[in-house]
Coordinates of C-alpha atoms in Angstrom, one line a residue:
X40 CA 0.0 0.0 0.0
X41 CA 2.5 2.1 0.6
X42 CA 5.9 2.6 1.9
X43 CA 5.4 0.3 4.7
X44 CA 3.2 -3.0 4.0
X45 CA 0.6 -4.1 6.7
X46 CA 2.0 -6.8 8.6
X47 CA 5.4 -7.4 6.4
X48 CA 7.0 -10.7 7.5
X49 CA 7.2 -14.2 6.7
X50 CA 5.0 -16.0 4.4
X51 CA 2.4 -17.7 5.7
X52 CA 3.1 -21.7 5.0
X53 CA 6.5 -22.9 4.0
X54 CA 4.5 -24.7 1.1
X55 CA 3.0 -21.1 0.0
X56 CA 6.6 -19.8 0.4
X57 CA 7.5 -22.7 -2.0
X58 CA 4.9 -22.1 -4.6
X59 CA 5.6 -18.3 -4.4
X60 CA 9.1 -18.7 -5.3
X61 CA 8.3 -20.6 -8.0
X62 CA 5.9 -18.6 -9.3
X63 CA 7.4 -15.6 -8.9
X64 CA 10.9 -17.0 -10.9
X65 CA 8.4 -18.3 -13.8
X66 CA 6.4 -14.6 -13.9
X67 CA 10.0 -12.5 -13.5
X68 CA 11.7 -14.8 -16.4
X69 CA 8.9 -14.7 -18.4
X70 CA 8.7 -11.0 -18.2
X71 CA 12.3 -10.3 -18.7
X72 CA 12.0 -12.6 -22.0
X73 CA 9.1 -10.8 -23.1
X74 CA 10.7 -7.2 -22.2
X75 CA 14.4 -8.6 -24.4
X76 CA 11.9 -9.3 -27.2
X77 CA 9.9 -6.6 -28.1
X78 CA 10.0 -3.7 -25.3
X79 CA 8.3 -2.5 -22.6
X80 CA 4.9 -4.2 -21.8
X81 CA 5.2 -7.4 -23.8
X82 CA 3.2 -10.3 -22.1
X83 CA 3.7 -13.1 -18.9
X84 CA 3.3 -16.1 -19.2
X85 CA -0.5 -16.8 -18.3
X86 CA -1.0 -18.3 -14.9
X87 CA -3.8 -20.0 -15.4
X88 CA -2.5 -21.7 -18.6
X89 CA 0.8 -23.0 -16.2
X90 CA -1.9 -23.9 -13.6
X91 CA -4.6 -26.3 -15.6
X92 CA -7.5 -25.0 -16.6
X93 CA -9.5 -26.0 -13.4
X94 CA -7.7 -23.4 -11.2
X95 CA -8.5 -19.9 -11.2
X96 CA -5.6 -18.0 -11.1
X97 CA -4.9 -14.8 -8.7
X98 CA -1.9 -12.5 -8.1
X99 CA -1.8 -10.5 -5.0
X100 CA 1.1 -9.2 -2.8
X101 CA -0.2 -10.0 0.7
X102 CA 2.4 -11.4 2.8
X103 CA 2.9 -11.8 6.5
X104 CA 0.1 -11.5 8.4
X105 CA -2.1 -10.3 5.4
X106 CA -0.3 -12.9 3.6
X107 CA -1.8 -15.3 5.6
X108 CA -5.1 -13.7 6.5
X109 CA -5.5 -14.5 2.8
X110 CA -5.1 -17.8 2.9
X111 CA -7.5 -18.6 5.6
X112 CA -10.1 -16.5 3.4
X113 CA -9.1 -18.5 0.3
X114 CA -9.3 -21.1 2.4
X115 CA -13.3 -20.5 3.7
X116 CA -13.8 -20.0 -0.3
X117 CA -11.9 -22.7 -1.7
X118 CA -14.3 -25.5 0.6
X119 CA -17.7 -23.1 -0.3
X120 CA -18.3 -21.7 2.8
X121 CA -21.4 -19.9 3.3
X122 CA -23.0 -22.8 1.1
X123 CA -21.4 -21.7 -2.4
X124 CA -19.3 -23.6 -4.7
X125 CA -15.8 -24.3 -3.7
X126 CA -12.8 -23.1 -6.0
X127 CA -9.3 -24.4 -6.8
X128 CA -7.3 -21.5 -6.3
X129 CA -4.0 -20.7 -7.5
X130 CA -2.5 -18.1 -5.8
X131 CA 0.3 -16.3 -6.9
X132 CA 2.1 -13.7 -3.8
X133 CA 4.8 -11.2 -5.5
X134 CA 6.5 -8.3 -3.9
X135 CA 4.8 -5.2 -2.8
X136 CA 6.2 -2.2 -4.6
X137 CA 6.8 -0.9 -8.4
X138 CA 7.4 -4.3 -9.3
X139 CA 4.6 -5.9 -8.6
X140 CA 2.4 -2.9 -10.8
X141 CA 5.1 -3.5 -13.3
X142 CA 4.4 -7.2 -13.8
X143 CA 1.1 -6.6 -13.5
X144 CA 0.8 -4.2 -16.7
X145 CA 3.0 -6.5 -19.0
X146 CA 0.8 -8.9 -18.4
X147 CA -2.4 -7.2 -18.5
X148 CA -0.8 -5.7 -21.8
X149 CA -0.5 -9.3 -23.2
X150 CA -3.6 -10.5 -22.4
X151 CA -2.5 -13.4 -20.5
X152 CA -3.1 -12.2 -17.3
X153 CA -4.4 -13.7 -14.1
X154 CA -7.7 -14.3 -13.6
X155 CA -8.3 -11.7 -10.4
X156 CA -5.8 -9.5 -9.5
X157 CA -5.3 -7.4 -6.1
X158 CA -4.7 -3.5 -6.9
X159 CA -4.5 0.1 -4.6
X160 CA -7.9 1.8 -5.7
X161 CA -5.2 4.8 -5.8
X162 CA -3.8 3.1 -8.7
X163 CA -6.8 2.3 -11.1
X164 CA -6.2 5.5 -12.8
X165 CA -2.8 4.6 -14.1
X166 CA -4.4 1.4 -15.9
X167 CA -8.4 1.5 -16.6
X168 CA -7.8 4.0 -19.5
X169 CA -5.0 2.1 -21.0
X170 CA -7.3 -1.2 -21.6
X171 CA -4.9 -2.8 -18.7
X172 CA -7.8 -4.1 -16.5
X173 CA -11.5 -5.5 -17.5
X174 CA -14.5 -4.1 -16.2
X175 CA -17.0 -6.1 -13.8
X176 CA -20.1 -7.2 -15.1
X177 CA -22.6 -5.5 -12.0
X178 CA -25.4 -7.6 -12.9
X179 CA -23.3 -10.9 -12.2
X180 CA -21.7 -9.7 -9.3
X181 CA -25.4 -8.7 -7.9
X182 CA -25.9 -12.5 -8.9
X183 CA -23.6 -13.4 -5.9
X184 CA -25.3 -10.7 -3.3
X185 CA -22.5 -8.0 -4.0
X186 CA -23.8 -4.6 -5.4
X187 CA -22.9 -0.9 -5.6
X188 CA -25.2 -0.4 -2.6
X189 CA -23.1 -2.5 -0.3
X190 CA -20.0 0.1 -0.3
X191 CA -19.6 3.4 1.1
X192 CA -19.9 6.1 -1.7
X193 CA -16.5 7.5 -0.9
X194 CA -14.7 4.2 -1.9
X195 CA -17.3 3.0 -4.5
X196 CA -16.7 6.3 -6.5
X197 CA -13.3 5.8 -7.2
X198 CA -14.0 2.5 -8.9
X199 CA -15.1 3.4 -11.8
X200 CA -13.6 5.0 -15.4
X201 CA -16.0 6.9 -17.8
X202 CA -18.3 5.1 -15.5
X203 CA -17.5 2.4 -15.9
X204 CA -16.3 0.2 -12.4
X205 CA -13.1 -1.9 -12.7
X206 CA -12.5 -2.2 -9.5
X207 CA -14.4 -3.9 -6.4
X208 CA -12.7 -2.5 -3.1
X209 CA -11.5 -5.1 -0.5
X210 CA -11.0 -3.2 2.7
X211 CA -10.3 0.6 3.6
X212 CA -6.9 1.0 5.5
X213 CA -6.9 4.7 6.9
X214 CA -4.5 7.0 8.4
X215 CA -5.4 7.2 12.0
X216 CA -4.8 8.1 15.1
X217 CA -3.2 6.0 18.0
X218 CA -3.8 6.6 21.3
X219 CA -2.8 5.5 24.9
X220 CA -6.0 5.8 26.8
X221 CA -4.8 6.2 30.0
X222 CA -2.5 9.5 28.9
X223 CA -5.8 10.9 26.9
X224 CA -7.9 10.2 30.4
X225 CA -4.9 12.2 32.3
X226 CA -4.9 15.2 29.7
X227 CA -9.0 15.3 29.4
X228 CA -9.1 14.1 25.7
X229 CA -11.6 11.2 26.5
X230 CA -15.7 11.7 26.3
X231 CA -17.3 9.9 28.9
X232 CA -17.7 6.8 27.0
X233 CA -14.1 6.6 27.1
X234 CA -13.5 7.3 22.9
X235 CA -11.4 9.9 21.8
X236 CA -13.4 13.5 21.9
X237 CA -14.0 15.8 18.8
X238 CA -11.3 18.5 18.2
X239 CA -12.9 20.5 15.5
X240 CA -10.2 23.3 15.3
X241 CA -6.2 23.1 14.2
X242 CA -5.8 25.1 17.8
X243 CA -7.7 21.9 19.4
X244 CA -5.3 19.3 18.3
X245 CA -2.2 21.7 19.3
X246 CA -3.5 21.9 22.7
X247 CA -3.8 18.0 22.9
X248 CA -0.4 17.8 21.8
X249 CA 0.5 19.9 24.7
X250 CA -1.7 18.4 27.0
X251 CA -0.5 15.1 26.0
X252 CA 3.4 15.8 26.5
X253 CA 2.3 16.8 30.1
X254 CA 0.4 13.6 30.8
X255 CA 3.0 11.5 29.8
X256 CA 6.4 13.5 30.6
X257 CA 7.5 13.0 27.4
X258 CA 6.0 13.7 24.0
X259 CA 2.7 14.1 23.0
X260 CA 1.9 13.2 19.3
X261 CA 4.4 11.2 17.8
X262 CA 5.0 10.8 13.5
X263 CA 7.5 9.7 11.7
X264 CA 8.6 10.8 8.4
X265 CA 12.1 11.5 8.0
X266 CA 13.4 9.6 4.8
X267 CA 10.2 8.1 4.3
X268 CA 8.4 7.7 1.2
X269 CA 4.6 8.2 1.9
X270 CA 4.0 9.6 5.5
X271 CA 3.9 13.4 4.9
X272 CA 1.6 13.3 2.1
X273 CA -1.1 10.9 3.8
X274 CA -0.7 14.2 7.3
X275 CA -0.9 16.7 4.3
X276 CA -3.6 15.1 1.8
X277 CA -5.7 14.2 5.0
X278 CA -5.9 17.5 6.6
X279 CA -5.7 19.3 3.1
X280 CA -9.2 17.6 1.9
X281 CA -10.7 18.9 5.3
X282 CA -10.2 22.5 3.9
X283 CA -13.0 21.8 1.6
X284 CA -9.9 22.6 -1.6
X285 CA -9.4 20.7 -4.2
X286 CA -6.3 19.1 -5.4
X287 CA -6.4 17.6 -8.5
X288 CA -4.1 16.5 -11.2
X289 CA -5.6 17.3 -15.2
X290 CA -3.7 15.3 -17.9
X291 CA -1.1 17.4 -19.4
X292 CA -1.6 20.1 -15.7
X293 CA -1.2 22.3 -14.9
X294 CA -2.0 21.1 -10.9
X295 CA -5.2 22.8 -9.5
X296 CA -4.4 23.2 -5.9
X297 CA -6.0 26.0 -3.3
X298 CA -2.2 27.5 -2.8
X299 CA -3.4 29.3 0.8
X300 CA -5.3 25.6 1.7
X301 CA -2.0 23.8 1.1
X302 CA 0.2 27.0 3.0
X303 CA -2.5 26.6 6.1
X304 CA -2.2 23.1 6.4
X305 CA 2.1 22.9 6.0
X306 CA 1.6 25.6 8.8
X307 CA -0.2 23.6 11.1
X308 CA 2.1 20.6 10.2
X309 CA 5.2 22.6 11.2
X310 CA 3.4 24.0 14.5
X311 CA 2.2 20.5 15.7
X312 CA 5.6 19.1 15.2
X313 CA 8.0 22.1 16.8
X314 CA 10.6 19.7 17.9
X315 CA 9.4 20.2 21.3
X316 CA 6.2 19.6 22.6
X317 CA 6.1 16.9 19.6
X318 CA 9.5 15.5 17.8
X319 CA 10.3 16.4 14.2
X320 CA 12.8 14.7 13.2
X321 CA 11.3 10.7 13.5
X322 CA 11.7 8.1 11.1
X323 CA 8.8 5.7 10.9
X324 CA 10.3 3.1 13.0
X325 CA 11.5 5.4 15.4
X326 CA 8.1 7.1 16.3
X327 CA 6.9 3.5 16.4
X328 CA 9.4 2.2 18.2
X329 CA 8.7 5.4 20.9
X330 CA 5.2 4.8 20.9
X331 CA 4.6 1.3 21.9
X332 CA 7.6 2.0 24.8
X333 CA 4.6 5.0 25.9
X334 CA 7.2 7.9 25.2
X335 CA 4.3 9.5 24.0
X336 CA 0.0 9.6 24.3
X337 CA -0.3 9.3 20.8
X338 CA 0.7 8.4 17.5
X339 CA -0.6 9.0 13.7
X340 CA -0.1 6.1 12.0
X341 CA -1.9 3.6 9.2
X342 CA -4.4 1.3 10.5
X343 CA -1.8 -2.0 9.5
X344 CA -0.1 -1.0 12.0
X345 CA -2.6 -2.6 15.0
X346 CA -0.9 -6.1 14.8
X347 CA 1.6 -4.6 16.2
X348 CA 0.9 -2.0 18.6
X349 CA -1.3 -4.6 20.1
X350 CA 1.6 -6.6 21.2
X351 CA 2.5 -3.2 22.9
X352 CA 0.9 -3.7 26.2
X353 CA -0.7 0.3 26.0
X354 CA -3.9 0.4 27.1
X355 CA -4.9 1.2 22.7
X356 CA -7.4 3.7 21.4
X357 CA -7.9 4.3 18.1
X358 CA -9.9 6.9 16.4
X359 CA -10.3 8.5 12.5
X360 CA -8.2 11.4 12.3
X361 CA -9.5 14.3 14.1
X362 CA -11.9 16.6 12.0
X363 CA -9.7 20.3 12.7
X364 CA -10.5 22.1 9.7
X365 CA -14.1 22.4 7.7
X366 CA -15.0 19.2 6.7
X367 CA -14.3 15.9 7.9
X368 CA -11.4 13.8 5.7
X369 CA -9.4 11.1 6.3
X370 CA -6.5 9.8 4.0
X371 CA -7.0 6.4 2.9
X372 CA -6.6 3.6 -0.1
X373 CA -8.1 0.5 -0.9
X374 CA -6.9 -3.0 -1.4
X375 CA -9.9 -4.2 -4.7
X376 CA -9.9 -6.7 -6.6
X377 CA -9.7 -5.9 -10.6
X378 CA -9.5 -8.5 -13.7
X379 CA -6.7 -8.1 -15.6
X380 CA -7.3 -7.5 -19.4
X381 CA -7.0 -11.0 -21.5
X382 CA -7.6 -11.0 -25.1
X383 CA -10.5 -13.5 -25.0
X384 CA -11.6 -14.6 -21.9
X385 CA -13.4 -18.0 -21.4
X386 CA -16.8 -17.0 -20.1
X387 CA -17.1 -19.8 -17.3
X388 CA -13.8 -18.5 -16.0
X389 CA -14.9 -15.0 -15.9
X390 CA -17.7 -15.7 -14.0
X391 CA -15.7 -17.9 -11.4
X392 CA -13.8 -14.7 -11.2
X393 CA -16.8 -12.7 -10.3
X394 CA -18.0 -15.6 -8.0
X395 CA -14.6 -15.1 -6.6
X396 CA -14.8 -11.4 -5.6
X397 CA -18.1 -12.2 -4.0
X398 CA -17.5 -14.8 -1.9
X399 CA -13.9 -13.6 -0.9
X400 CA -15.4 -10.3 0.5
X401 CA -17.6 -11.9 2.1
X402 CA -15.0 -13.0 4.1
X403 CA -13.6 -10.0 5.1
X404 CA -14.4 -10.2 9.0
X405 CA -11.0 -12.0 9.1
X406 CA -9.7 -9.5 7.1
X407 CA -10.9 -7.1 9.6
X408 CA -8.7 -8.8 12.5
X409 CA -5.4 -7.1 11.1
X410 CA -6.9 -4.1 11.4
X411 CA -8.2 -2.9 8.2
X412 CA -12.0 -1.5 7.2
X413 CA -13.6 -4.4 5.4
X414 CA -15.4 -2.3 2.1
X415 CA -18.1 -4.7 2.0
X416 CA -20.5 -2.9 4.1
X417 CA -22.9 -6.2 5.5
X418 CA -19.7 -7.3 7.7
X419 CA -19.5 -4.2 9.5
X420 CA -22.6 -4.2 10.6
X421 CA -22.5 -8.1 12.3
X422 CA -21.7 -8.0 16.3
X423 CA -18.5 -10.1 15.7
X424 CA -17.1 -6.6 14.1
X425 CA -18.8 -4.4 16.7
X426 CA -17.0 -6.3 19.2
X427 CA -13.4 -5.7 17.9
X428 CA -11.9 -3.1 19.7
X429 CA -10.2 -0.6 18.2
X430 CA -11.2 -1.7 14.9
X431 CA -14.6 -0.7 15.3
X432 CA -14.1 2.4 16.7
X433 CA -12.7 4.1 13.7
X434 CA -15.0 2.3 11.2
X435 CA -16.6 5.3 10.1
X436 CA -13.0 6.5 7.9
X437 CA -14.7 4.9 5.5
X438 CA -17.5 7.0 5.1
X439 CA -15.0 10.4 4.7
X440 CA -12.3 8.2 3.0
X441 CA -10.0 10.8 0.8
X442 CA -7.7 9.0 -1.8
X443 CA -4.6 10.5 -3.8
X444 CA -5.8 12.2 -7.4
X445 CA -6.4 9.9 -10.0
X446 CA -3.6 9.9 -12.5
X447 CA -1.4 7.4 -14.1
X448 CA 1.7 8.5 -11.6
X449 CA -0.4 9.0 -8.4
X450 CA -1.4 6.3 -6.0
X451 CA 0.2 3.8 -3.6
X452 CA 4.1 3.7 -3.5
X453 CA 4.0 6.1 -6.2
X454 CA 6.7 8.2 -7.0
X455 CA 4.2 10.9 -7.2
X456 CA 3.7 10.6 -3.1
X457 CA 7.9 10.1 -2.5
X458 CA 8.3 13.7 -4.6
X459 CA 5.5 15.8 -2.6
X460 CA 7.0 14.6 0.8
X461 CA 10.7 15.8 0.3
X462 CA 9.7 19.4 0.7
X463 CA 7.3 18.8 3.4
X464 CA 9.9 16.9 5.4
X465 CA 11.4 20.0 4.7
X466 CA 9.2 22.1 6.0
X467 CA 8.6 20.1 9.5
X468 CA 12.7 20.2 9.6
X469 CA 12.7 23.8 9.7
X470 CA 14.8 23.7 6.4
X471 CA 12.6 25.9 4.1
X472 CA 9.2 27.6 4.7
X473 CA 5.3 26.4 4.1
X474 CA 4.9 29.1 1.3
X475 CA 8.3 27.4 -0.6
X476 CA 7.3 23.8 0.3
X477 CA 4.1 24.4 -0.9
X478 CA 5.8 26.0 -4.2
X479 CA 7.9 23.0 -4.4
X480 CA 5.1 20.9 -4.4
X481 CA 3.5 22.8 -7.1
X482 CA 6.6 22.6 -9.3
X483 CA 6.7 18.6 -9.0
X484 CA 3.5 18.2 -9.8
X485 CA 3.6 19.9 -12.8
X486 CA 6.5 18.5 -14.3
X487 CA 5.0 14.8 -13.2
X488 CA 1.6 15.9 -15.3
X489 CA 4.1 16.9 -18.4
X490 CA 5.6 13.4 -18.5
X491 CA 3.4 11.1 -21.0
X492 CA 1.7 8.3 -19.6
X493 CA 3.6 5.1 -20.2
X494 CA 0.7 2.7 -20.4
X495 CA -2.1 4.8 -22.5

């Protein structure tokens, strides 16, 4: 999803971590051949002709403990729980990053693709217009009990091109807020039901920085950033949609972005971490690492990171973001499912694929247990996801979920997010300004919009 995987780690079975490798050598060999042979985006091997034609083939890069969350869903699906059909699923994990996208568009270019593939909702824009994913049949999908109405409007709107929906979103994993309960009780944060209180104003959530540091003798709010890839733009997209501006990135630019939004929300950035009452110069694993040893009341992290703040021993609270400027916003992506393009797909196939998607999310209450907002709507409203705790108490992300602007170089691990954070780490450094960061931002943008898109 981003810089920093939910729940990276070991794979889940040493026979998964078998076929994996083996899987991943045949795809990476095949693609290399393909890319010596005729350029960039020739064709994979298919998976499903390697498999047989019996098993349905998916690629997704869910390792550790999403790795193997996965497998117990494919599991349930594989043996028809819930009184459907079984499958024989052939599951293909690659690396999370550029390479996995990469693989998947050479594929999806050749039209020998898998049959389902996992994809960032952020990153549908670089591949929908370019023919590199299929749409979903809604009627068929509604033929297995999924439909439109089953997803928050937030998420559902971002899975479509020309209106068309290419996507069907998995989960919501949001950038939250971490909080030792016990330090928000001592600095008066806490309504009585003992969940984190409204702030409602950038002066608010200064103030609980402050009181905060004093509850704990330490810090108060702790983020890390420094060298890191994605964290300041998921702070500054977050707040920046709660401005009510709009930030959006037209092919061939130049960027429309509310310059005095983006200066008032670098501001605030630079005033909640002084280097005092809250550190600025933290890596990610070092305002992790400071959290879970309660140097500090609370921490702005992504939801993936329960599993392990869990293990922490902190009395945890979790909550959206705080709402501090007009509208409530919180930064988020999507783990979906999409069906990468094949020349001519075998219609039985294609609806096992559908089948798929449907019975998989109805799985998603395991899902839920690393932490992440199932998108299928039903599951959150059984008791077994009211009872899990934090999860449920910052469910309602969901409904104010804010993902990066579509375009081809925007989304999840993008270089787009990498290039917008190095003058914002700038910025909460005390090296330059919000008016130049902001300026800086602008001029990356731009020249990212001027670059053609690769894959159109």
């Amino acid at each position: 999803m981003s810089s920093r995987l939910p729940a990276q780690g070991a794979a889940a079975s040493d026979s998964a971590r078998r076929l994996s490798r083996r899987r991943l050598l045949r795809h990476t060999m095949a693609a290399a051949g393909g890319l010596l042979a005729a350029g960039p985006l020739s064709g994979c091997a298919s998976p499903a002709s390697a498999s047989g034609a019996s098993s349905l083939s998916v690629w997704d890069l869910f390792q550790g403990g999403d790795g193997m969350l996965m497998d117990e869903m494919i599991e349930a699906v594989s043996q028809g729980a819930g009184g459907a059909g079984g499958f024989e699923v052939d599951r293909t994990i690659l690396d999370w990053g550029p390479s996995y996208y990469t693989k998947l568009a050479m594929s999806a270019a050749g039209g020998r693709a898998s049959d389902v593939a996992a994809m960032h909702l952020s990153r549908l824009a670089g591949y929908a217009p370019g023919g590199l994913v299929d749409p979903f049949d809604l009627d068929l999908l509604a033929e297995f009990g999924v439909t439109s109405e089953d997803f928050t409007p937030a998420v559902w709107s971002r899975t479509r091109h020309e209106g068309t929906v290419y996507a069907i979103p998995l989960d919501v994993h949001p950038f939250i807020v971490f909080y030792d309960k016990k330090a928000a009780a001592r600095a008066g944060l806490l309504t009585t039901g003992g969940e984190l209180a409204p702030m409602g104003s950038p002066e608010a959530l200064l103030e609980a920085g402050k009181a905060l540091a004093e509850a704990t003798g330490e810090a108060g709010i702790l983020f890390g950033h420094v060298t890191d890839t994605a964290q300041n733009w998921r702070l500054f997209a977050g707040l920046y949609a709660q401005t009510g501006a709009e930030f959006a990135l037209p092919d061939g630019g130049p960027p429309e972005i509310d310059v005095d939004a983006a200066v008032r929300v670098v501001t605030l950035m630079t005033r909640l971490f002084d280097g005092r009452t809250n550190p600025n110069n933290l890596d990610y694993n070092g305002a992790l690492a400071a959290f879970t040893s309660g140097r500090g009341g609370m921490a702005m992290l992504g939801e993936w990171e329960l599993p392990t703040l869990k293990k922490s021993g902190i009395d945890l609270g979790a909550a959206p973001f705080p709402q501090v400027f007009d509208e409530p916003a919180v930064y988020t992506d999507s783990h979906s499912f999409v069906l990468p393009h094949q020349d001519s797909p075998d219609p039985d196939r294609r609806r096992e694929a559908h089948r798929y998607v449907a019975e998989t999310l109805k799985q998603s209450l395991t899902w839920a247990s690393a932490g992440h907002i199932p998108a299928y709507q039903p599951v959150l409203a059984e008791p077994e996801y009211a009872a899990l705790d934090p999860q449920s108490s910052y469910a309602d992300a969901a409904k104010v979920a804010v993902l990066d602007p579509p375009n081809w170089f925007a989304g999840a691990g993008s270089n787009f997010q990498n290039r917008m954070c190095q003058p914002l780490q700038s910025a909460l450094l005390g090296n330059t300004t919000a008016e130049k960061a902001v300026r800086q931002m602008i001029r990356e943008a731009d020249t990212l919009l001027r670059q053609p898109n690769p894959v159109a």
